[in-house]
XYZ file of C-alpha atoms in Angstrom:
410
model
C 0.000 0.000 0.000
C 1.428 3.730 -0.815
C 2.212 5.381 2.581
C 0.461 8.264 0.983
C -2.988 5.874 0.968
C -1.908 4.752 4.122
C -1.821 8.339 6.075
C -5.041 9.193 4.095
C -6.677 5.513 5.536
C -5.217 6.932 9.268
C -6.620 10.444 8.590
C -10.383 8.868 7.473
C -10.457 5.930 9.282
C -10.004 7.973 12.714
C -12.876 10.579 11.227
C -15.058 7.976 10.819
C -15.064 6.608 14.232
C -18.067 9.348 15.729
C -20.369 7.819 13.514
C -21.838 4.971 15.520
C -24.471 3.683 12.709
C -22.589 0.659 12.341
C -20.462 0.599 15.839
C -17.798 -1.228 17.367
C -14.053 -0.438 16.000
C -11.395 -2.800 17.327
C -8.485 -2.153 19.329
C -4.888 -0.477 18.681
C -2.378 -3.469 19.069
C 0.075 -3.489 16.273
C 1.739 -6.729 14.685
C 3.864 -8.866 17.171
C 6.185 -10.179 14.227
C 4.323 -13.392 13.985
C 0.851 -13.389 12.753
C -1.989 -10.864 12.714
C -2.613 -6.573 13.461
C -4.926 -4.851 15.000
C -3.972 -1.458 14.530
C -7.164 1.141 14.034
C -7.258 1.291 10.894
C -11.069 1.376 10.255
C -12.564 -1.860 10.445
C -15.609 -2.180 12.695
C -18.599 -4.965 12.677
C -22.401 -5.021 11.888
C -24.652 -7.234 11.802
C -26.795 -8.757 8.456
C -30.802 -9.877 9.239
C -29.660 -13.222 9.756
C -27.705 -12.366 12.852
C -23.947 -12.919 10.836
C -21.158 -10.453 12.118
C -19.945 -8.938 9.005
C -16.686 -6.848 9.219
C -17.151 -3.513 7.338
C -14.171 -0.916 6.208
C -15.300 2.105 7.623
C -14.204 5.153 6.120
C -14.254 8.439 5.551
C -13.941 9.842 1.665
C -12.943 12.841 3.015
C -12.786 15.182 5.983
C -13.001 18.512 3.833
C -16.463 20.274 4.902
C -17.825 23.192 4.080
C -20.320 23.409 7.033
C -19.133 24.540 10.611
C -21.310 22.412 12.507
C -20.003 23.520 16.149
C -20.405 19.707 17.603
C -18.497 18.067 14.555
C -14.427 17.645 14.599
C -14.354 18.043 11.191
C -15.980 21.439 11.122
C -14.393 24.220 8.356
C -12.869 26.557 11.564
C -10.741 23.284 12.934
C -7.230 23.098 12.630
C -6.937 19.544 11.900
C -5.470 17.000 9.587
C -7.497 16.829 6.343
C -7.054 14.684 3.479
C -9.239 13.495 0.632
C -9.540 9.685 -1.259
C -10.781 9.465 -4.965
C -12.971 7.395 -6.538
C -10.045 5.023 -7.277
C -8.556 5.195 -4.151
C -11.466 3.742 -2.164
C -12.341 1.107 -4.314
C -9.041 -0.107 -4.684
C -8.390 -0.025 -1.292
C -12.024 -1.982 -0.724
C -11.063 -4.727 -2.604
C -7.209 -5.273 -1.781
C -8.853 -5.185 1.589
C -11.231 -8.012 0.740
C -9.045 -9.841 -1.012
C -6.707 -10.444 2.416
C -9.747 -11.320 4.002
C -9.673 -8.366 6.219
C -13.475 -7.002 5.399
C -16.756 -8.392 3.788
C -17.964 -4.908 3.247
C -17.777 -1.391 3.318
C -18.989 1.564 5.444
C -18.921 5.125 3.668
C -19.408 8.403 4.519
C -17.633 11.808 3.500
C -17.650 15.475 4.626
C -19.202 17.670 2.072
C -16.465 18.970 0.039
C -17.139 22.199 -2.498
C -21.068 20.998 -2.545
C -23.502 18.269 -1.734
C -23.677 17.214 -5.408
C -19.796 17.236 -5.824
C -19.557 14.618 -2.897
C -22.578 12.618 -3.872
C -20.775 11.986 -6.998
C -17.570 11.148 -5.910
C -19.803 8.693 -3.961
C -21.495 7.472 -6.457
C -18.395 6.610 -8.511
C -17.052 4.778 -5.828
C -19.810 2.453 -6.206
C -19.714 2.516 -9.889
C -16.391 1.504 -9.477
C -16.836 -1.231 -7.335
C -19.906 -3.095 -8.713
C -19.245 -2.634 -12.090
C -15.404 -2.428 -12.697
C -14.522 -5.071 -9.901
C -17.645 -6.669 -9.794
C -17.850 -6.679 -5.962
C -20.825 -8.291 -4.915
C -20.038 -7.322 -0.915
C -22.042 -5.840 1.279
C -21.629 -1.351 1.218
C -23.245 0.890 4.022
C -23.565 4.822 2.325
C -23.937 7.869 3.835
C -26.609 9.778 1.525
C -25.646 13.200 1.069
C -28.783 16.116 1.611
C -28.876 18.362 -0.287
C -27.558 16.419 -3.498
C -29.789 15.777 -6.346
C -32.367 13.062 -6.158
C -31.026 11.145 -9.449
C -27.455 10.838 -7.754
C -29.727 9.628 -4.783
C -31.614 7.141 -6.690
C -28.717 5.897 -8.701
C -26.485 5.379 -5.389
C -29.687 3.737 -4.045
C -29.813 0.918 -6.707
C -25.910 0.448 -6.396
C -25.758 0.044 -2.249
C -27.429 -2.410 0.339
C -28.093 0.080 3.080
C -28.533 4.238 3.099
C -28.433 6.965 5.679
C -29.380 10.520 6.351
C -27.569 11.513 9.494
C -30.476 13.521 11.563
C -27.310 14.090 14.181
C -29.596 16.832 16.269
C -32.550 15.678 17.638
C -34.636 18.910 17.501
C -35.267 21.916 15.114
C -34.234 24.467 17.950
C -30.609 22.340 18.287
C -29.785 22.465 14.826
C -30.618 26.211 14.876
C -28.521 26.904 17.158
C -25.383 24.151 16.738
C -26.031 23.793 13.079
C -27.218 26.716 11.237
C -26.103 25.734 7.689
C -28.528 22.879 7.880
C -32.048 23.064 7.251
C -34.374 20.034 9.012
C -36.487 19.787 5.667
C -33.474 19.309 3.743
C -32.397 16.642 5.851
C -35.574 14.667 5.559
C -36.470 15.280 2.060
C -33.405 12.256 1.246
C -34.959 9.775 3.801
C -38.454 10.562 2.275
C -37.044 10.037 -1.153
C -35.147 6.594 -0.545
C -38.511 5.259 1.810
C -40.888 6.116 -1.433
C -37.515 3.856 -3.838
C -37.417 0.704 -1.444
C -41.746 0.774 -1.822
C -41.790 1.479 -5.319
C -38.980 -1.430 -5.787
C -40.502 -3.880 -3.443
C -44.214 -3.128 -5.262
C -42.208 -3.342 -9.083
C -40.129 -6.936 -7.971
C -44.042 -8.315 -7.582
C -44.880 -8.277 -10.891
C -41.217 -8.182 -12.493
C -38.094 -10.297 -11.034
C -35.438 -8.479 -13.111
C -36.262 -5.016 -11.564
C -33.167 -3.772 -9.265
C -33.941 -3.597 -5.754
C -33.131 -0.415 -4.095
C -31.628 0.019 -0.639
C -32.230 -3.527 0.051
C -31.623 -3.672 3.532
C -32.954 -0.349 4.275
C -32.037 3.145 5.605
C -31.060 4.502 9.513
C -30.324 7.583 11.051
C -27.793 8.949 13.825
C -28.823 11.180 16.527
C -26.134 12.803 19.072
C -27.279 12.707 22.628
C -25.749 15.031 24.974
C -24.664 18.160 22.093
C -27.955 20.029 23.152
C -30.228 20.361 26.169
C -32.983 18.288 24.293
C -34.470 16.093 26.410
C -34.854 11.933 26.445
C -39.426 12.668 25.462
C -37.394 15.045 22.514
C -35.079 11.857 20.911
C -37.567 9.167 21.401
C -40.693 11.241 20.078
C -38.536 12.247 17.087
C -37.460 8.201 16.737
C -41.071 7.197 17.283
C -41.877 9.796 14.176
C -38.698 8.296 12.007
C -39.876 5.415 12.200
C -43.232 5.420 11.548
C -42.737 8.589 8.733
C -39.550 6.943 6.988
C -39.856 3.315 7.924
C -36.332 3.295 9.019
C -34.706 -0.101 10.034
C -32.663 1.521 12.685
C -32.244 5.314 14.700
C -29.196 4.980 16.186
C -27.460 7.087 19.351
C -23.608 8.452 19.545
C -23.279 9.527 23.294
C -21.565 13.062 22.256
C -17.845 13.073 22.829
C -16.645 16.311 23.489
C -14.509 17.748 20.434
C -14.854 21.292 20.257
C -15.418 24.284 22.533
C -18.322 26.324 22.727
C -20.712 28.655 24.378
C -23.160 26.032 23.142
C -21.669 23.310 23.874
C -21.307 20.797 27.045
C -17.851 21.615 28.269
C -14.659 19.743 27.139
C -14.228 17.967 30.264
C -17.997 16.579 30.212
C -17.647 12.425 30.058
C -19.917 11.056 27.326
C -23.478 10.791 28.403
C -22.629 6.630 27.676
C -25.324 5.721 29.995
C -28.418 7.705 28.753
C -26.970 6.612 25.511
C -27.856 2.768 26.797
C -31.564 3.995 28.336
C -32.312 5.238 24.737
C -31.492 2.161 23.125
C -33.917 0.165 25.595
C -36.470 2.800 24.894
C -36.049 2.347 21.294
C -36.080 -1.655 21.666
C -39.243 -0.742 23.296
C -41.019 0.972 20.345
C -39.798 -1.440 18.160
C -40.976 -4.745 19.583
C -43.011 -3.932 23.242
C -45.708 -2.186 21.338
C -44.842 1.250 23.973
C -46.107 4.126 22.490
C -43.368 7.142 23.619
C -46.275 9.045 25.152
C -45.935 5.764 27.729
C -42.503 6.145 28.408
C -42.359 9.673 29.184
C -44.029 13.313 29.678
C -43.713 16.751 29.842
C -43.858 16.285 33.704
C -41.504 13.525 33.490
C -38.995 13.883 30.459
C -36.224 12.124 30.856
C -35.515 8.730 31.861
C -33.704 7.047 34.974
C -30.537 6.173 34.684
C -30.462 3.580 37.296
C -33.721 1.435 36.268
C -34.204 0.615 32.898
C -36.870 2.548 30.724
C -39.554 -0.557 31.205
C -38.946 -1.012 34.845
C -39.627 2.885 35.070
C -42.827 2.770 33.354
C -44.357 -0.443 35.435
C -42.722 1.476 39.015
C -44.630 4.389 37.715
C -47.648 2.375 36.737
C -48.444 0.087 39.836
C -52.145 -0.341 39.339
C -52.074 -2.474 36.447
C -50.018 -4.986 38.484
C -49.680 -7.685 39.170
C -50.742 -9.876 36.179
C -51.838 -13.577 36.243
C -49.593 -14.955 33.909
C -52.050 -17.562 32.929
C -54.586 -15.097 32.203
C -53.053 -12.026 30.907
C -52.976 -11.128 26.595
C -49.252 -11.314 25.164
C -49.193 -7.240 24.330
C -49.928 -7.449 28.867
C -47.060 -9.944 28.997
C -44.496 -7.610 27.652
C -45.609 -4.695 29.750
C -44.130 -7.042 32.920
C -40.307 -6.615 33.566
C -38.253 -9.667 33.514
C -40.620 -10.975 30.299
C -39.148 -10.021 27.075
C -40.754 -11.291 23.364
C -39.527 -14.614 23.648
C -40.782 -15.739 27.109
C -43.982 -13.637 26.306
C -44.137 -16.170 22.927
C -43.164 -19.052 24.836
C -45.644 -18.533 27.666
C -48.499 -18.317 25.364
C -47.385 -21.606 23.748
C -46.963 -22.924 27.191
C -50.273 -21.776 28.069
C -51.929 -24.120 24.850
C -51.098 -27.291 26.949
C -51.580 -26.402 30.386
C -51.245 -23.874 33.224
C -47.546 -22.468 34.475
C -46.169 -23.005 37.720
C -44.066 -20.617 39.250
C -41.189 -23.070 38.575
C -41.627 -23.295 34.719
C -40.998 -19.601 34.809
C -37.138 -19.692 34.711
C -36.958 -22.337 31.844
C -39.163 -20.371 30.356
C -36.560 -17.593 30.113
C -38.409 -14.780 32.685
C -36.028 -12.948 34.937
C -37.836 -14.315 37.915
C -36.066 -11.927 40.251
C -37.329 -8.935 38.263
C -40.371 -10.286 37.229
C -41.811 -11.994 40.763
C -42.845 -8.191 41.841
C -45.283 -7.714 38.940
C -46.812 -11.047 38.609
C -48.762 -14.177 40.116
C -48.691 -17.230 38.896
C -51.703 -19.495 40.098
C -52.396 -17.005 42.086
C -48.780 -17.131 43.975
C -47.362 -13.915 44.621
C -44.087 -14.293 45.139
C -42.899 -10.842 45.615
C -42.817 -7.910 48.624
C -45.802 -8.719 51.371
C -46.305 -4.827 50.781
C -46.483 -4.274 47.390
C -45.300 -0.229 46.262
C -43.439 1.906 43.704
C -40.690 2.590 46.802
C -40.500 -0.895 47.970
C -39.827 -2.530 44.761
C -37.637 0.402 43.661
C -35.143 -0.428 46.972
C -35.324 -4.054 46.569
C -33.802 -3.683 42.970
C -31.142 -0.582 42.994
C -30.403 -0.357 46.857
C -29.189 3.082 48.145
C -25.130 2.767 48.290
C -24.144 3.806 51.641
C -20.856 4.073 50.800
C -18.976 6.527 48.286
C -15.549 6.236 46.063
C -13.689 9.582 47.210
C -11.831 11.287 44.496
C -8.352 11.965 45.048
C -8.415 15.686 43.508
């Protein structure tokens, strides 16, 4: 490889590593002298619909941007490190890459240099270059561009598995105010036009086998959490509206790592919000497959969410009179409301329920956290949990109050 590629693949690679929509980036060993490296140099993991780990070369095309987004380390005012890849460059690199069996696929994404149809075409020849030139049937992740035209949009649809639009704020207001040179309905008018190209393609490959699919595996989005003083109701009312307005696959959540200094800006020294980050993803799991409705979660009164309960144990702590549940009785949308029951034991208990009653043993090989889940339920009428049964109680029987404290040394 040239060393000039290489500093590039350092430069990129390293860029790339804030954008958590496919997550995971290894670890910086370098080679012993006998077999095998692990030095960063941009290879992270996701995962296909059949539950494979496929690794991915995740890269930047380039760190150029014209935008001076104030939460982004590759904003225009930084005085950083900035180099560029063509066309060539990244598809070479893709497939000397696959070749040693380093990656299956590739993750791309690029800063918008001169314009958003300039980069949306260098992206698009990348592809170009791939598919057709190398034939590489592998699986590619691309960061859609807003702002560039819709036929670069549609033909970089057709020539990719997966597309994103990066929301990265999760409110109006914050991008205002953090990211002025972005408008909202720009960034949705992509997502709206690759959701209407996977219908139109899944509706055409009825009737007509040969017709291309586009976006195959579907689109996602990013938000940051922690950049702005949006609330948890904000992100997952937003998510709740992605999904149901853009039929995304996934929203993910980058806990914001402080880059840049600001007036708007958590300060430098603030750790990454990594556990809020973690109660977001349960509240999204939630939405997706526990039927919550974000309304549910969380309200005006009450917007954020706990960080030392999960966002399900929250709502049944704050919810107490619709426990507990038979589990021999109750329907399988009241099954997942109970903590300690998650879609499988709910499925598996309604089987269960075909051939005979539960005991309160069956519960654990039925896969129900018994010690979360004995609070909230009886089971032939055996209640198995406090004799006084309350929000407090419960709450101190699962997160006791530490008595003691770590001191700090400064």
């Amino acid at each position: 490889m040239k060393e000039s590629v290489l500093e590039k693949l350092s430069i990129l690679a390293d860029a790339a590593k804030y954008d958590v929509s496919c997550s995971t980036s290894g670890v910086n060993r370098s080679n012993n002298k006998v077999l095998g490296s692990a030095t960063s140099a941009g290879i992270c993991h996701t995962w296909s619909a059949d539950g494979r780990c496929v690794s991915l070369l995740k890269i930047l095309m380039t760190n150029y941007c014209v935008y001076d987004c104030e939460y982004c380390v590759n904003r225009i005012s930084n005085d950083i490190k900035r180099a560029s890849f063509s066309p060539e460059e990244v598809a070479e690199l893709t497939i000397e890459f696959y070749r040693r069996n380093y990656i299956e696929g590739l993750f791309l994404s690029a800063g918008i240099e001169k314009n958003p149809n300039h980069t949306m075409e260098r992206l698009v020849k990348v592809l170009l270059l791939l598919r057709n030139k190398y034939g590489f049937s592998g699986y590619i992740h691309l960061k859609a561009i807003p702002g560039a035209d819709p036929i670069l949009i549609k033909q970089a649809g057709i020539l990719t598995d997966r597309m994103s639009v990066n929301i990265e704020l999760p409110s109006e207001n914050s991008l205002k105010v953090l990211a002025p040179q972005k408008q909202i309905d720009s960034l949705y008018l992509p997502m709206k036009q690759i959701r209407e190209g996977i219908e139109e393609s899944v509706f055409e490959n009825q009737y007509f086998k040969s017709t291309p699919k586009f976006v195959p595996a579907g689109q996602s989005t990013q938000m940051i959490v922690g950049a702005s003083p949006d609330t948890d109701l904000t992100i997952i009312k937003n998510t709740q509206n992605l999904y149901r307005g853009f039929n995304l696959k996934r929203v993910y959540f980058s806990a914001y790592v402080p880059v840049n200094q600001g007036s708007n800006l958590p300060s430098i020294q603030t750790t990454p919000p990594l556990v809020r980050e973690h109660r977001l993803y349960q509240a999204d799991w939630l939405l997706r497959f526990y039927k919550f409705d974000a309304n549910e979660l969380l309200n005006e009164g009450n917007p954020n969410f706990e960080l030392d309960i999960d966002p399900k144990m929250m709502w049944a702590l704050k919810n107490m009179n619709h426990f507990p549940m038979e589990i021999n009785k109750v329907s399988y949308e009241e099954l997942l409301r109970i903590p300690g029951i998650g879609v499988r034991s709910a499925q598996r208990i309604i089987r269960q329920r075909r051939i005979g009653l539960i005991q309160y043993d069956d519960l654990k090989k039925i896969g129900v956290v018994v010690k979360r889940a004995k609070y909230f339920i009886t089971c032939n009428g055996k209640y198995e949990g406090l004799k006084e049964m309350n929000e407090n109680g419960i709450r101190e029987a699962l997160v006791p109050i530490n008595k003691y404290e770590q001191l700090t040394l400064f």
